[in-house]
Amino acid sequence: MTNDPGIKLSRRNALSAAGLGAVGTLAAGSAGAAVRQTNKVTIHHVEGRRSQRIIWFCEEAGIPYEVIYKRGDVLGSLNALKVVNPDMPTAPTVVFRGEMLVESGGIIEYLMTQFRGADRFAPRTNSPDFAKFKMWMHYAEGSAMPHLSTDLGKLARTGGTLKPNILGPVKLVGSMDVILFMEKFISAHPYFGGASFSAADIMYDLVMTLIDNLQVDKAVYPNLLAWHERVKARPAYQRAMQAGNPDNVVLKVPIPKEAASAAPPVAPAAAAGHYTTAATTIGVLLADPAAKAAIDRRFPEFTKSSSVTSGMANSMTLKGLQQFKPDMFTDASLAALDEELAKLPVK
Ligand SMILES: N[C@@H](CCC(=O)N[C@@H](CS)C(=O)NCC(=O)O)C(=O)O
């Protein structure tokens, strides 16, 4: 798999200025070894963005690189990309052996094949972890980032909080599914590549930044948070931050508070003494097998949805969910369920 370009991979770092008046870092070959210019990876970078992945990977693998960005000037770094790569000015833009490359996951997978030993950041192809590694390597940009950034963009416009996903006739995956999917996997495996740290983990640092921006209750993803702290403690991560983000610039997308008038109306528990769809929380209803059976009869998909199985919807009411899923929770279907619930003794 490895096409060794003939460099030694033990490393030392030297700070140097590189182009655009930027901060540059060169991870060189072993002391005294001359690294051919063609084997240096040039990373056009923006602080706190996806290009940090390439810096981190180069640090892990001991790949020589230089990083070019305008420290303290995110907009300036983005504008500089337009000059370097007018066709596709995205971070990362990498220049390696005369090729201009974009797409962080693809760049990392490519570099893994070009430097001796760098393929140790993927499980062996005959390992049971290889499939997991591949899936998570590509899930980051193929699914996680599109869902998270779409929802984050929406919330930045409308305000409010991330809504639980509710299965409907056509299941649409959303950010909460992404978070729960990641959390479930990482609660059963130490890393996104399975048993060992791999390049797949590198893909998720920025994903965690987006999740953090969504302001979901952190109790929903404790294992992800623990994994993140673990990988951030790696010396190569620390060196990469020093090289590409010494001021700890974090992507922040402000979400305005939801207008009070937009809050879902919660009916008073007028009918005390029996369950109602407007006043009894979903958690209480599901804890009573008879009430759960009544819900399952009316809304067979609902209790299978990730927001219910994860407990996310427990503190809400069915009536409160109506605004997010009006087709499922119509006035008529909720009224019919209320009739059934009214006959049940409260447990
Ligand atoms: N899927 C690409 C996404 C690249 C990307 O969109 N990068 C962002 C920075 S995190 C960017 O350059 N945005 C500027 C723009 O889209 O105009 C990758 O993983 O490299």
Coordinates of C-alpha atoms and ligand atoms in Angstrom, one line a residue:
M1 CA 0.0 0.0 0.0
T2 CA 2.8 2.4 0.9
N3 CA 4.7 4.1 -1.9
D4 CA 7.7 5.3 0.1
P5 CA 9.1 8.5 -1.4
G6 CA 12.3 7.9 0.5
I7 CA 12.0 10.1 3.5
K8 CA 12.6 9.2 7.1
L9 CA 9.6 9.8 9.3
S10 CA 11.1 10.7 12.7
R11 CA 10.3 14.3 13.0
R12 CA 11.3 17.7 14.4
N13 CA 9.3 20.9 14.1
A14 CA 10.6 24.3 13.2
L15 CA 8.5 27.4 13.0
S16 CA 9.0 29.4 9.8
A17 CA 7.2 32.1 8.0
A18 CA 5.6 30.8 4.8
G19 CA 3.9 32.9 2.1
L20 CA 1.0 35.3 2.5
G21 CA 2.7 36.6 5.6
A22 CA 1.3 33.6 7.4
V23 CA 2.4 31.4 10.2
G24 CA 4.1 28.3 8.8
T25 CA 5.2 25.1 10.4
L26 CA 7.5 22.6 8.9
A27 CA 7.6 19.0 10.3
A28 CA 10.9 17.8 8.9
G29 CA 12.5 14.5 8.5
S30 CA 14.9 13.0 11.1
A31 CA 17.6 15.4 12.3
G32 CA 20.0 16.2 9.5
A33 CA 18.0 14.4 6.8
A34 CA 17.2 16.6 3.8
V35 CA 13.6 16.4 2.9
R36 CA 13.0 16.9 -0.8
Q37 CA 10.7 19.9 -1.4
T38 CA 8.4 17.6 -3.4
N39 CA 7.6 15.6 -0.3
K40 CA 6.4 18.5 1.7
V41 CA 2.7 18.9 2.0
T42 CA 1.6 22.5 1.7
I43 CA -1.6 23.1 3.6
H44 CA -3.6 26.2 2.9
H45 CA -5.4 26.6 6.1
V46 CA -8.1 28.6 8.0
E47 CA -8.0 28.5 11.8
G48 CA -10.6 26.3 13.5
R49 CA -11.7 24.8 10.1
R50 CA -11.4 21.4 8.4
S51 CA -7.8 22.1 7.2
Q52 CA -6.8 21.5 10.9
R53 CA -7.5 17.8 10.1
I54 CA -4.6 17.7 7.6
I55 CA -2.2 19.4 10.1
W56 CA -3.2 16.9 12.8
F57 CA -2.8 13.9 10.4
C58 CA 0.7 15.1 9.3
E59 CA 1.7 15.5 13.0
E60 CA 0.4 12.0 13.8
A61 CA 2.2 10.4 10.8
G62 CA 5.3 12.5 10.9
I63 CA 4.8 13.9 7.4
P64 CA 6.6 17.0 6.5
Y65 CA 4.3 20.0 6.0
E66 CA 4.0 23.7 5.9
V67 CA 0.9 25.5 6.9
I68 CA -0.2 28.8 5.4
Y69 CA -2.8 31.0 6.9
K70 CA -3.3 34.5 8.3
R71 CA -3.2 34.2 12.0
G72 CA -6.1 35.9 13.7
D73 CA -7.8 36.7 10.4
V74 CA -10.2 34.0 9.4
L75 CA -11.7 36.1 6.6
G76 CA -8.2 36.9 5.3
S77 CA -7.3 33.2 5.2
L78 CA -10.5 32.4 3.3
N79 CA -9.8 35.2 0.9
A80 CA -6.3 34.0 0.4
L81 CA -7.7 30.6 -0.6
K82 CA -9.5 32.3 -3.5
V83 CA -6.1 33.4 -4.8
V84 CA -4.4 30.0 -4.4
N85 CA -7.3 27.9 -5.6
P86 CA -9.8 30.0 -7.5
D87 CA -11.7 27.0 -8.9
M88 CA -12.5 25.5 -5.5
P89 CA -11.4 27.8 -2.7
T90 CA -12.1 25.6 0.3
A91 CA -10.1 24.7 3.4
P92 CA -8.2 22.5 3.2
T93 CA -6.5 23.2 -0.1
V94 CA -3.4 21.1 -0.2
V95 CA -0.5 21.2 -2.7
F96 CA 1.6 18.1 -2.9
R97 CA 4.0 17.1 -5.6
G98 CA 2.5 19.7 -7.9
E99 CA -1.1 18.6 -7.4
M100 CA -3.7 20.9 -6.0
L101 CA -6.0 18.9 -3.8
V102 CA -9.3 19.5 -1.9
E103 CA -11.5 17.2 0.2
S104 CA -10.0 16.5 3.7
G105 CA -10.9 12.8 3.9
G106 CA -9.6 12.1 0.4
I107 CA -6.4 14.0 1.1
I108 CA -5.8 12.1 4.3
E109 CA -6.4 8.7 2.7
Y110 CA -4.1 9.6 -0.2
L111 CA -1.3 10.8 2.2
M112 CA -1.6 7.5 4.0
T113 CA -0.5 5.7 0.9
Q114 CA 2.4 8.1 0.1
F115 CA 4.5 8.0 3.3
R116 CA 6.1 4.9 4.8
G117 CA 4.2 3.9 8.0
A118 CA 1.4 6.5 7.5
D119 CA -1.0 3.6 6.7
R120 CA -0.8 2.6 10.3
F121 CA -3.6 5.2 10.8
A122 CA -6.0 2.8 9.2
P123 CA -6.8 -0.8 10.3
R124 CA -5.4 -3.5 8.1
T125 CA -7.7 -4.3 5.2
N126 CA -8.3 -7.9 6.6
S127 CA -9.1 -6.6 10.1
P128 CA -12.8 -6.6 11.2
D129 CA -12.2 -2.9 12.0
F130 CA -11.5 -1.9 8.4
A131 CA -15.2 -1.7 7.4
K132 CA -15.9 0.5 10.5
F133 CA -13.0 2.7 9.7
K134 CA -14.1 3.2 6.1
M135 CA -17.7 3.9 7.1
W136 CA -16.7 6.5 9.7
M137 CA -14.0 8.0 7.5
H138 CA -16.6 8.9 4.9
Y139 CA -19.6 9.4 7.2
A140 CA -18.0 12.6 8.6
E141 CA -18.3 14.6 5.3
G142 CA -20.9 12.5 3.6
S143 CA -23.6 12.6 6.2
A144 CA -22.6 14.1 9.6
M145 CA -21.4 17.5 8.4
P146 CA -24.3 18.1 5.9
H147 CA -26.9 17.3 8.5
L148 CA -25.3 19.3 11.3
S149 CA -24.5 22.3 9.2
T150 CA -28.0 22.4 7.6
D151 CA -29.6 22.3 11.0
L152 CA -27.2 24.8 12.5
G153 CA -27.9 27.2 9.6
K154 CA -31.6 26.7 10.2
L155 CA -31.4 27.4 13.9
A156 CA -29.1 30.4 13.3
R157 CA -32.0 31.9 11.2
T158 CA -35.0 30.8 13.3
G159 CA -33.6 30.5 16.8
G160 CA -34.7 27.8 19.3
T161 CA -33.3 24.4 20.0
L162 CA -32.7 21.3 17.9
K163 CA -35.9 19.3 17.7
P164 CA -35.9 15.5 18.2
N165 CA -36.3 13.5 15.1
I166 CA -39.6 11.7 14.8
L167 CA -40.2 8.8 12.4
G168 CA -42.9 9.5 9.9
P169 CA -44.1 7.7 6.9
V170 CA -40.9 8.9 5.2
K171 CA -38.0 8.8 7.6
L172 CA -35.8 11.8 7.4
V173 CA -32.5 11.6 9.2
G174 CA -31.5 14.8 11.1
S175 CA -28.8 16.0 13.3
M176 CA -30.1 14.3 16.4
D177 CA -29.9 11.0 14.6
V178 CA -26.3 11.8 13.7
I179 CA -25.4 12.6 17.3
L180 CA -27.1 9.4 18.6
F181 CA -25.5 7.3 15.9
M182 CA -22.0 8.5 16.8
E183 CA -22.7 8.2 20.5
K184 CA -24.0 4.7 20.2
F185 CA -20.9 3.6 18.3
I186 CA -18.4 5.3 20.5
S187 CA -20.1 3.9 23.6
A188 CA -19.2 0.4 22.3
H189 CA -15.8 1.2 20.7
P190 CA -12.9 3.3 21.9
Y191 CA -12.3 4.9 18.5
F192 CA -14.1 5.6 15.2
G193 CA -11.8 3.1 13.6
G194 CA -12.7 0.4 16.2
A195 CA -10.1 -0.7 18.6
S196 CA -7.3 1.8 17.8
F197 CA -6.9 5.5 17.1
S198 CA -7.1 6.1 13.3
A199 CA -7.5 8.8 10.7
A200 CA -11.3 8.3 11.2
D201 CA -11.0 10.0 14.6
I202 CA -9.3 13.0 13.0
M203 CA -12.4 13.6 10.9
Y204 CA -14.6 14.2 14.0
D205 CA -12.9 17.0 15.9
L206 CA -14.7 19.6 13.7
V207 CA -17.8 17.5 13.7
M208 CA -17.8 17.9 17.5
T209 CA -17.5 21.7 17.1
L210 CA -20.7 21.7 15.1
I211 CA -22.4 19.5 17.6
D212 CA -21.3 21.8 20.4
N213 CA -22.8 24.7 18.5
L214 CA -26.2 23.0 18.3
Q215 CA -26.4 23.3 22.1
V216 CA -27.9 19.8 22.6
D217 CA -28.0 18.7 26.2
K218 CA -24.6 17.2 26.8
A219 CA -26.1 14.4 28.8
V220 CA -27.2 12.9 25.5
Y221 CA -23.7 12.2 24.3
P222 CA -21.3 11.6 27.3
N223 CA -19.2 8.9 25.5
L224 CA -18.6 11.2 22.6
L225 CA -17.4 13.9 24.9
A226 CA -15.1 11.5 26.7
W227 CA -13.7 10.3 23.4
H228 CA -13.1 13.8 22.3
E229 CA -11.1 14.7 25.4
R230 CA -9.1 11.5 24.9
V231 CA -8.1 12.3 21.4
K232 CA -7.4 16.0 22.2
A233 CA -4.9 14.9 24.8
R234 CA -2.7 13.2 22.1
P235 CA 0.6 15.0 21.7
A236 CA 0.2 15.2 18.0
Y237 CA -3.1 17.0 18.4
Q238 CA -1.5 19.5 20.8
R239 CA 1.3 20.1 18.3
A240 CA -1.2 20.5 15.4
M241 CA -3.1 23.1 17.5
Q242 CA 0.1 24.9 18.2
A243 CA 0.9 24.9 14.4
G244 CA -2.6 25.7 13.1
N245 CA -4.6 27.2 15.8
P246 CA -2.4 28.6 18.6
D247 CA -5.1 31.1 19.7
N248 CA -7.8 28.4 19.9
V249 CA -10.1 29.9 17.3
V250 CA -13.4 28.0 17.5
L251 CA -16.1 28.2 14.9
K252 CA -19.2 29.8 16.6
V253 CA -22.6 30.1 15.1
P254 CA -24.8 32.2 17.3
I255 CA -28.4 30.8 17.8
P256 CA -30.9 33.5 18.8
K257 CA -33.2 32.5 21.6
E258 CA -36.6 31.4 20.4
A259 CA -39.3 34.1 20.8
A260 CA -41.4 33.4 23.8
S261 CA -44.5 33.6 21.7
A262 CA -43.2 30.8 19.5
A263 CA -43.0 28.4 22.5
P264 CA -45.4 25.4 22.1
P265 CA -48.6 26.0 24.0
V266 CA -48.8 23.6 27.0
A267 CA -52.3 23.1 28.2
P268 CA -52.8 23.0 31.9
A269 CA -53.3 19.6 33.4
A270 CA -57.0 20.4 33.7
A271 CA -58.1 16.9 33.5
A272 CA -56.1 15.9 36.5
G273 CA -56.6 12.3 37.4
H274 CA -56.1 11.0 33.9
Y275 CA -53.5 11.1 31.2
T276 CA -53.8 13.7 28.4
T277 CA -51.7 14.3 25.3
A278 CA -51.4 18.0 26.2
A279 CA -50.4 17.7 29.9
T280 CA -48.8 14.3 30.4
T281 CA -45.2 14.0 29.4
I282 CA -44.2 11.3 26.9
G283 CA -41.8 9.8 29.5
V284 CA -44.7 9.3 31.9
L285 CA -47.0 7.8 29.2
L286 CA -44.4 5.4 27.9
A287 CA -43.6 4.2 31.5
D288 CA -47.2 2.9 31.7
P289 CA -47.6 -0.2 29.4
A290 CA -51.3 0.5 28.8
A291 CA -50.7 4.1 27.7
K292 CA -47.7 3.0 25.6
A293 CA -49.9 0.4 23.9
A294 CA -52.5 3.1 23.1
I295 CA -49.8 5.3 21.6
D296 CA -48.4 2.4 19.6
R297 CA -51.9 1.6 18.1
R298 CA -52.4 5.2 16.9
F299 CA -48.8 6.1 16.0
P300 CA -46.9 2.8 15.3
E301 CA -43.8 4.5 14.1
F302 CA -43.5 7.0 16.9
T303 CA -42.1 4.9 19.8
K304 CA -39.4 3.4 17.5
S305 CA -38.0 6.8 16.6
S306 CA -34.5 7.7 17.9
S307 CA -35.8 10.7 19.9
V308 CA -38.1 8.3 21.8
T309 CA -35.7 5.4 22.2
S310 CA -32.9 7.8 23.3
G311 CA -35.2 9.5 25.9
M312 CA -34.9 12.9 24.2
A313 CA -38.6 13.3 23.9
N314 CA -39.4 12.2 27.4
S315 CA -39.9 15.7 28.8
M316 CA -42.2 16.8 26.0
T317 CA -45.9 16.2 25.4
L318 CA -47.5 14.7 22.3
K319 CA -49.4 17.9 21.8
G320 CA -46.1 19.8 22.1
L321 CA -44.7 17.7 19.3
Q322 CA -47.6 18.5 17.0
Q323 CA -46.0 21.6 15.6
F324 CA -43.0 19.5 14.5
K325 CA -44.9 16.6 13.1
P326 CA -48.4 18.0 12.2
D327 CA -49.1 15.2 9.7
M328 CA -48.6 12.5 12.4
F329 CA -50.1 14.3 15.3
T330 CA -53.3 15.8 13.9
D331 CA -56.0 17.3 16.2
A332 CA -58.2 14.4 15.4
S333 CA -55.7 11.7 16.1
L334 CA -54.6 13.4 19.4
A335 CA -58.3 13.8 20.4
A336 CA -58.9 10.1 19.7
L337 CA -55.9 9.1 21.8
D338 CA -57.1 11.4 24.6
E339 CA -60.3 9.5 24.7
E340 CA -58.4 6.2 25.1
L341 CA -56.0 7.7 27.7
A342 CA -58.9 9.1 29.7
K343 CA -60.1 5.6 30.4
L344 CA -56.8 4.4 31.9
P345 CA -56.1 4.6 35.6
V346 CA -53.0 6.8 36.2
K347 CA -50.1 4.7 37.6
Ligands
LIG1 N1 -15.9 18.4 2.3 C1 -14.9 19.3 2.2 C2 -15.4 20.6 2.8 C3 -14.5 21.8 2.7 C4 -15.1 23.1 3.2 O1 -16.3 23.4 2.9 N2 -14.3 23.8 4.0 C5 -14.8 25.0 4.6 C6 -14.0 25.4 5.8 S1 -14.3 24.3 7.1 C7 -14.6 26.2 3.6 O2 -13.6 26.3 3.0 N3 -15.6 27.0 3.5 C8 -15.5 28.2 2.6 C9 -16.6 28.2 1.6 O3 -17.3 27.1 1.4 O4 -16.7 29.2 0.9 C10 -13.7 18.8 3.0 O5 -13.9 18.0 3.9 O6 -12.6 19.3 2.8

